[in-house]
CSV table of C-alpha atoms and ligand atoms in Angstrom, one decimal:
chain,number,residue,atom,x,y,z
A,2,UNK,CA,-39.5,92.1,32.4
A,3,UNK,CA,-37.5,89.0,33.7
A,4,UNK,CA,-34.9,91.2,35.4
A,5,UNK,CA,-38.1,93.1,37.1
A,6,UNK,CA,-39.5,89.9,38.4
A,7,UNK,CA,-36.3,88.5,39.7
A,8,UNK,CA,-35.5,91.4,41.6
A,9,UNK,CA,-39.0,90.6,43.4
A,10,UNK,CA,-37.8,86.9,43.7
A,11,UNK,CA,-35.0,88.2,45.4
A,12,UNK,CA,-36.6,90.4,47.7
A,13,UNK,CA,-39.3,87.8,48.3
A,14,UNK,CA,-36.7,85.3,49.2
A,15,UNK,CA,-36.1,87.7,52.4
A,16,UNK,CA,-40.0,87.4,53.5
A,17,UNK,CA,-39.6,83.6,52.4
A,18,UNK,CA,-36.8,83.2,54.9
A,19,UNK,CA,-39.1,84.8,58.3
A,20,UNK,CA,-42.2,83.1,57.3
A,21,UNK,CA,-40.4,79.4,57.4
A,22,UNK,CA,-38.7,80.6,60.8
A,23,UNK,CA,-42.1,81.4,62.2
A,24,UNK,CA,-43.7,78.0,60.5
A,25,UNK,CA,-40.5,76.3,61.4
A,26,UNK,CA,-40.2,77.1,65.0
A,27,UNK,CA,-40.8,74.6,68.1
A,28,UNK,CA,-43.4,77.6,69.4
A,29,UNK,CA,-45.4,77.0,66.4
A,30,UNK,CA,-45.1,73.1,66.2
A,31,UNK,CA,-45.9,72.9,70.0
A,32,UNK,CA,-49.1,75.1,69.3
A,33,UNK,CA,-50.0,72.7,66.5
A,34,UNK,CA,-49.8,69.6,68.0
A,35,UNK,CA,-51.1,70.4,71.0
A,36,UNK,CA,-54.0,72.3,69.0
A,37,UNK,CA,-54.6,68.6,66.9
A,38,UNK,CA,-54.8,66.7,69.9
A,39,UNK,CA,-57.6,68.5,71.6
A,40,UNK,CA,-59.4,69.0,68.1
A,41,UNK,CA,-59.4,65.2,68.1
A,42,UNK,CA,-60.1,64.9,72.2
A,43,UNK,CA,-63.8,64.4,71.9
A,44,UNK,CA,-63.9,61.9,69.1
A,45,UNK,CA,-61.4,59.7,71.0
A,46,UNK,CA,-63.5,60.3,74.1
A,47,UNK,CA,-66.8,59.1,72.5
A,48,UNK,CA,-64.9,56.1,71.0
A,49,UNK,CA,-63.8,55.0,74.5
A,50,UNK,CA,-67.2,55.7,76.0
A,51,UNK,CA,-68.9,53.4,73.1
A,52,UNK,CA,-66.5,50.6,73.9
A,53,UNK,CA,-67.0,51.0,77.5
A,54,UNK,CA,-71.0,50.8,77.0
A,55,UNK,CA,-70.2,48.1,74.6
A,56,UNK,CA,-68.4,45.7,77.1
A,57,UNK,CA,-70.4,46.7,79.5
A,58,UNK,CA,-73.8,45.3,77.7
A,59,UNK,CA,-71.6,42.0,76.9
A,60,UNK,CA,-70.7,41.9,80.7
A,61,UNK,CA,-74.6,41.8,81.4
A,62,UNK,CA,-75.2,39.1,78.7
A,63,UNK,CA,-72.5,36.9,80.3
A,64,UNK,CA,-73.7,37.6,83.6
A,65,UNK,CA,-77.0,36.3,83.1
A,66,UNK,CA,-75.8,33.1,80.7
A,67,UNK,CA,-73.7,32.1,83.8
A,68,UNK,CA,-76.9,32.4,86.1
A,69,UNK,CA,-79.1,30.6,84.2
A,70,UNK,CA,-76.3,27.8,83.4
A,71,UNK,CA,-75.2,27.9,87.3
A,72,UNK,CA,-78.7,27.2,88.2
A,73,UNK,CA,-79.5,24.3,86.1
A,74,UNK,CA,-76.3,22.5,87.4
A,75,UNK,CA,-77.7,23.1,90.9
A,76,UNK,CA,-81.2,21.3,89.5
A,77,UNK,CA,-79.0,18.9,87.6
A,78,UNK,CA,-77.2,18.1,90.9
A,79,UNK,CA,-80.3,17.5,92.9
A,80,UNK,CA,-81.6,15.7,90.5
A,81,UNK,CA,-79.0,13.1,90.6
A,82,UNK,CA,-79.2,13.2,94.3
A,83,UNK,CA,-82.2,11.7,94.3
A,84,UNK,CA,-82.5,9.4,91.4
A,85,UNK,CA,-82.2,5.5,92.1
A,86,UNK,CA,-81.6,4.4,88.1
A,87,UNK,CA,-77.6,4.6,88.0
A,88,UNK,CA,-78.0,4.5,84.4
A,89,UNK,CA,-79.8,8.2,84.8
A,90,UNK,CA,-77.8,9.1,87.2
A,91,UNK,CA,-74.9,8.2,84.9
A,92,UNK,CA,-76.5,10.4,82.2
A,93,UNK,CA,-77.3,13.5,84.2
A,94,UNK,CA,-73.8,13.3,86.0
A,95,UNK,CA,-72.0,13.6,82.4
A,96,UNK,CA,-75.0,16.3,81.7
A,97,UNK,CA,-73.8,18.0,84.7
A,98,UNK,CA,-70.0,18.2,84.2
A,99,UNK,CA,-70.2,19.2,81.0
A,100,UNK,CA,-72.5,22.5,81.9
A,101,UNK,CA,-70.0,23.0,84.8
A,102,UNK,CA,-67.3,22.7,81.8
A,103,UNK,CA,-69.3,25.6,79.8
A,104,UNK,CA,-69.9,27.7,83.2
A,105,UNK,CA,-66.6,27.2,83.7
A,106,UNK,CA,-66.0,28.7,80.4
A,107,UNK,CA,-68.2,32.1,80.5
A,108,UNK,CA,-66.5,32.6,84.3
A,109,UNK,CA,-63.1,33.2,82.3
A,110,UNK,CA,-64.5,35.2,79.4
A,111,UNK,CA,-66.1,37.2,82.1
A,112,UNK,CA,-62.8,37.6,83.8
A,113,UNK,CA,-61.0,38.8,80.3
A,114,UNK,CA,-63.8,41.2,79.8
A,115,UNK,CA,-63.6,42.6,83.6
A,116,UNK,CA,-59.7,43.4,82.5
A,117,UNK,CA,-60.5,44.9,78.9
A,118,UNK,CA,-63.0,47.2,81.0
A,119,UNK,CA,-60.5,48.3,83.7
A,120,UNK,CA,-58.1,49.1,80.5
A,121,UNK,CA,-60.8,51.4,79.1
A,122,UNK,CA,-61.0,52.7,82.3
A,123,UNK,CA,-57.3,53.8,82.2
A,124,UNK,CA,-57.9,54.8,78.8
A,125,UNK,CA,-60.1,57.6,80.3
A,126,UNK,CA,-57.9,58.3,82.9
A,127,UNK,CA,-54.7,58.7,80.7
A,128,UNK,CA,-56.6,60.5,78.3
A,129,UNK,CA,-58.1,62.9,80.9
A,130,UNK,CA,-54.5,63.4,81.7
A,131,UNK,CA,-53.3,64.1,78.0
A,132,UNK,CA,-56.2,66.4,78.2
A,133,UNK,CA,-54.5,68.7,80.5
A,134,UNK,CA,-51.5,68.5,79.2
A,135,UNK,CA,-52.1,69.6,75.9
A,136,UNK,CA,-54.1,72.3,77.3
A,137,UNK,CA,-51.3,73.8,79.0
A,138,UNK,CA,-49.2,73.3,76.4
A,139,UNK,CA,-51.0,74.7,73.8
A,140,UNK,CA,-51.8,78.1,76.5
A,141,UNK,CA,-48.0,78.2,76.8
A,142,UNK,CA,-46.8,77.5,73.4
A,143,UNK,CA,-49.7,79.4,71.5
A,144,UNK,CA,-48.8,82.8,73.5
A,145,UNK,CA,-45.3,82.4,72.5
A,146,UNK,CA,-46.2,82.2,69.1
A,147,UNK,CA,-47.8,84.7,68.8
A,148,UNK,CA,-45.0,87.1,70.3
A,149,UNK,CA,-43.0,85.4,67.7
A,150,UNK,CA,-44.8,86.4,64.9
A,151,UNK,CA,-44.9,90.1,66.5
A,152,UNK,CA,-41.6,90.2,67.0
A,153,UNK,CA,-41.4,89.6,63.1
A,154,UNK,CA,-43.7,91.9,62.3
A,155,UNK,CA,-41.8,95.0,61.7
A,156,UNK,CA,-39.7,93.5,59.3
A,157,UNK,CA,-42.2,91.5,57.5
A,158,UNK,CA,-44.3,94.8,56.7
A,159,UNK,CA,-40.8,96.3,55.5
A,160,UNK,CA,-40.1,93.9,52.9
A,161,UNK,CA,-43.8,93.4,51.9
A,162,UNK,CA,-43.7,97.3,51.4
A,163,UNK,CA,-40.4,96.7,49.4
A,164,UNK,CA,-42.5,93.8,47.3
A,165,UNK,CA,-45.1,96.1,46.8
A,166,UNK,CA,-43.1,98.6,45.3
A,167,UNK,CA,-40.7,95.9,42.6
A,168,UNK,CA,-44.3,94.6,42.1
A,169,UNK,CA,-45.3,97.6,40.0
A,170,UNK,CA,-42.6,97.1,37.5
A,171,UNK,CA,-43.8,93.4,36.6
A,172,UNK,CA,-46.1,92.5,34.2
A,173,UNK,CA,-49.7,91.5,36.1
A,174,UNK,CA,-49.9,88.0,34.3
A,175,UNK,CA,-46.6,87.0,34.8
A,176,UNK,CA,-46.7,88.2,38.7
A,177,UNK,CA,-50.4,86.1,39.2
A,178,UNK,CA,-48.7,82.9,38.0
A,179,UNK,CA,-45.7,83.6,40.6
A,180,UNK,CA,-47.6,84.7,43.0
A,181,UNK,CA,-49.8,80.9,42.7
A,182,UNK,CA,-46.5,79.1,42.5
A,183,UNK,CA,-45.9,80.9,45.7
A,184,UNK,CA,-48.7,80.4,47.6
A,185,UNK,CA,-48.3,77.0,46.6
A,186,UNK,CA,-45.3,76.9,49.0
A,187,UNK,CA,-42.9,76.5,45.7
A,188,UNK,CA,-39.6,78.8,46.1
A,189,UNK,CA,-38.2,80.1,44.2
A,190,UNK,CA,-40.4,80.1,41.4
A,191,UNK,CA,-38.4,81.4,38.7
A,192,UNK,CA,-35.4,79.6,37.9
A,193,UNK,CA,-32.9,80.0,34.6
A,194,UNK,CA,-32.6,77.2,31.6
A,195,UNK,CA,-30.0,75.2,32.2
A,196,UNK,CA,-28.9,74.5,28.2
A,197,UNK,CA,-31.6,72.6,27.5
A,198,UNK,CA,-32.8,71.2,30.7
A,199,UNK,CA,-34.9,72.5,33.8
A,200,UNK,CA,-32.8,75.0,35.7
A,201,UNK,CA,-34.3,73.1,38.8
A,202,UNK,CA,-35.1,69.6,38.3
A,203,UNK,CA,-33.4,69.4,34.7
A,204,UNK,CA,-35.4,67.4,33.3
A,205,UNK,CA,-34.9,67.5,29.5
A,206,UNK,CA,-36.9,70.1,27.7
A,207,UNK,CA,-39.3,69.3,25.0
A,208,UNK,CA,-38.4,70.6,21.1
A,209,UNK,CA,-41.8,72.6,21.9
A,210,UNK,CA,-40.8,74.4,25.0
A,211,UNK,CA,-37.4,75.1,23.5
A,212,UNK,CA,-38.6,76.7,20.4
A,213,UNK,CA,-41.9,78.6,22.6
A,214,UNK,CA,-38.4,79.7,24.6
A,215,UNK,CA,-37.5,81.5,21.8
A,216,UNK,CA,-40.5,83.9,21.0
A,217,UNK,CA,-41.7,83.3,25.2
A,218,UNK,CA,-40.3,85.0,28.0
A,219,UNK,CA,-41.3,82.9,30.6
A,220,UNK,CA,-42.6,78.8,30.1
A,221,UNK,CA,-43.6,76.2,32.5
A,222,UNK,CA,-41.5,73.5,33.6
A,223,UNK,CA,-44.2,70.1,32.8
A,224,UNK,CA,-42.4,68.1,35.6
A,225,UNK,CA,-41.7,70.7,38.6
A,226,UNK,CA,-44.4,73.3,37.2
A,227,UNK,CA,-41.9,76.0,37.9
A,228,UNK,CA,-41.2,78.9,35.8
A,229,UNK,CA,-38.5,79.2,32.9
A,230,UNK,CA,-36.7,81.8,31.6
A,231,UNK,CA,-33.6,81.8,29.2
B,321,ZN,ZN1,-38.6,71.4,36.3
């Protein structure tokens, strides 16, 4: 039975070998990325836009604080312009410089916020341009995988015809627990004992499995999970 199965590992290696050229190749990767970008395109876009509205409703807020400041210095100002006690005078002078110090204060926040908005801007505008680009690549890149794949096709329906045929001589349990391994993306799946040690990533083998070896065909590795045979 272990013979049986191994001659389908064999073959399978063969169909193992053009499916990582295809999931290997720059026409696939180039499809993929390009595909990831765009899936995440609106989610970026909305993040941008919230900001934007965000800063936007902070802009206002500043806007009117420096108004409302910038007038009562103004008050403050003509106020002193006509008051005769120098001690008031005095006070609303220092009342007034400090205000200017506070306007003076909100004008330069509003400044940094006017420059975070223009960089959101150019956050659109890059991203509009990423946009594109990804678009074309994934129209380019995503036609040329798929001749890829065609081009593969012949061959692939050859050796799964060839599987399909070794497949009859293996016992059905034993070929569902490769064929998980293998759709697990493990290959191979089937490796030899090495003495007493994991034929593939020898780790020590436990009295148990040795002795199951015995009456067992086929045992599980507990580290790698691949399969064992004497
Ligand atoms: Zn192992």
């Amino acid at each position: 039975m272990i013979q049986e199965l191994l001659a389908y590992q064999q073959t399978d290696a063969r169909l193992r070998a053009i499916e990582q050229e295809i999931s290997g190749s720059e026409e696939r990767k180039k499809t993929a990325s390009a595909k990831k970008f765009l899936d995440g395109v609106n989610e970026t876009a909305a993040a941008l836009e919230k900001k934007a509205k965000d800063l936007s409703a902070l802009y206002d807020s500043l806007a009117a604080a420096q108004k409302e400041l910038s007038d009562t210095v103004r008050e403050i100002a003509n106020a002193v312009e006509g008051c005769e006690d120098t001690n008031a005078a005095g006070y609303l002078h220092k009342k007034a410089e400090e205000l200017a110090g506070r306007l003076s204060g909100l004008e330069s926040r509003a400044a940094a916020l006017t420059e975070e908005m223009n960089g959101v801007l150019s956050s659109f505008a890059q991203l509009r341009k990423k946009t594109q680009a990804a678009k074309e690549q994934y129209n380019e890149y995503g036609r040329k995988y798929k001749e890829l794949k065609q081009s593969r096709e012949g061959e692939t329906a050859a050796v799964e015809k060839e599987l399909a045929e070794l497949e009859k001589a293996v016992d059905p349990a034993l070929m569902a627990r490769y064929k998980a391994k293998r759709k697990d993306k493990m290959f191979p799946v089937l490796y030899e004992v090495k003495g007493n040690m994991c034929g593939k990533c020898l780790m020590e083998l436990s009295m148990a499995d040795l002795n199951r070896l015995k009456t067992e065909e086929v045992i599980e590795c507990d580290n790698c999970r691949c399969l064992l045979h004497k």
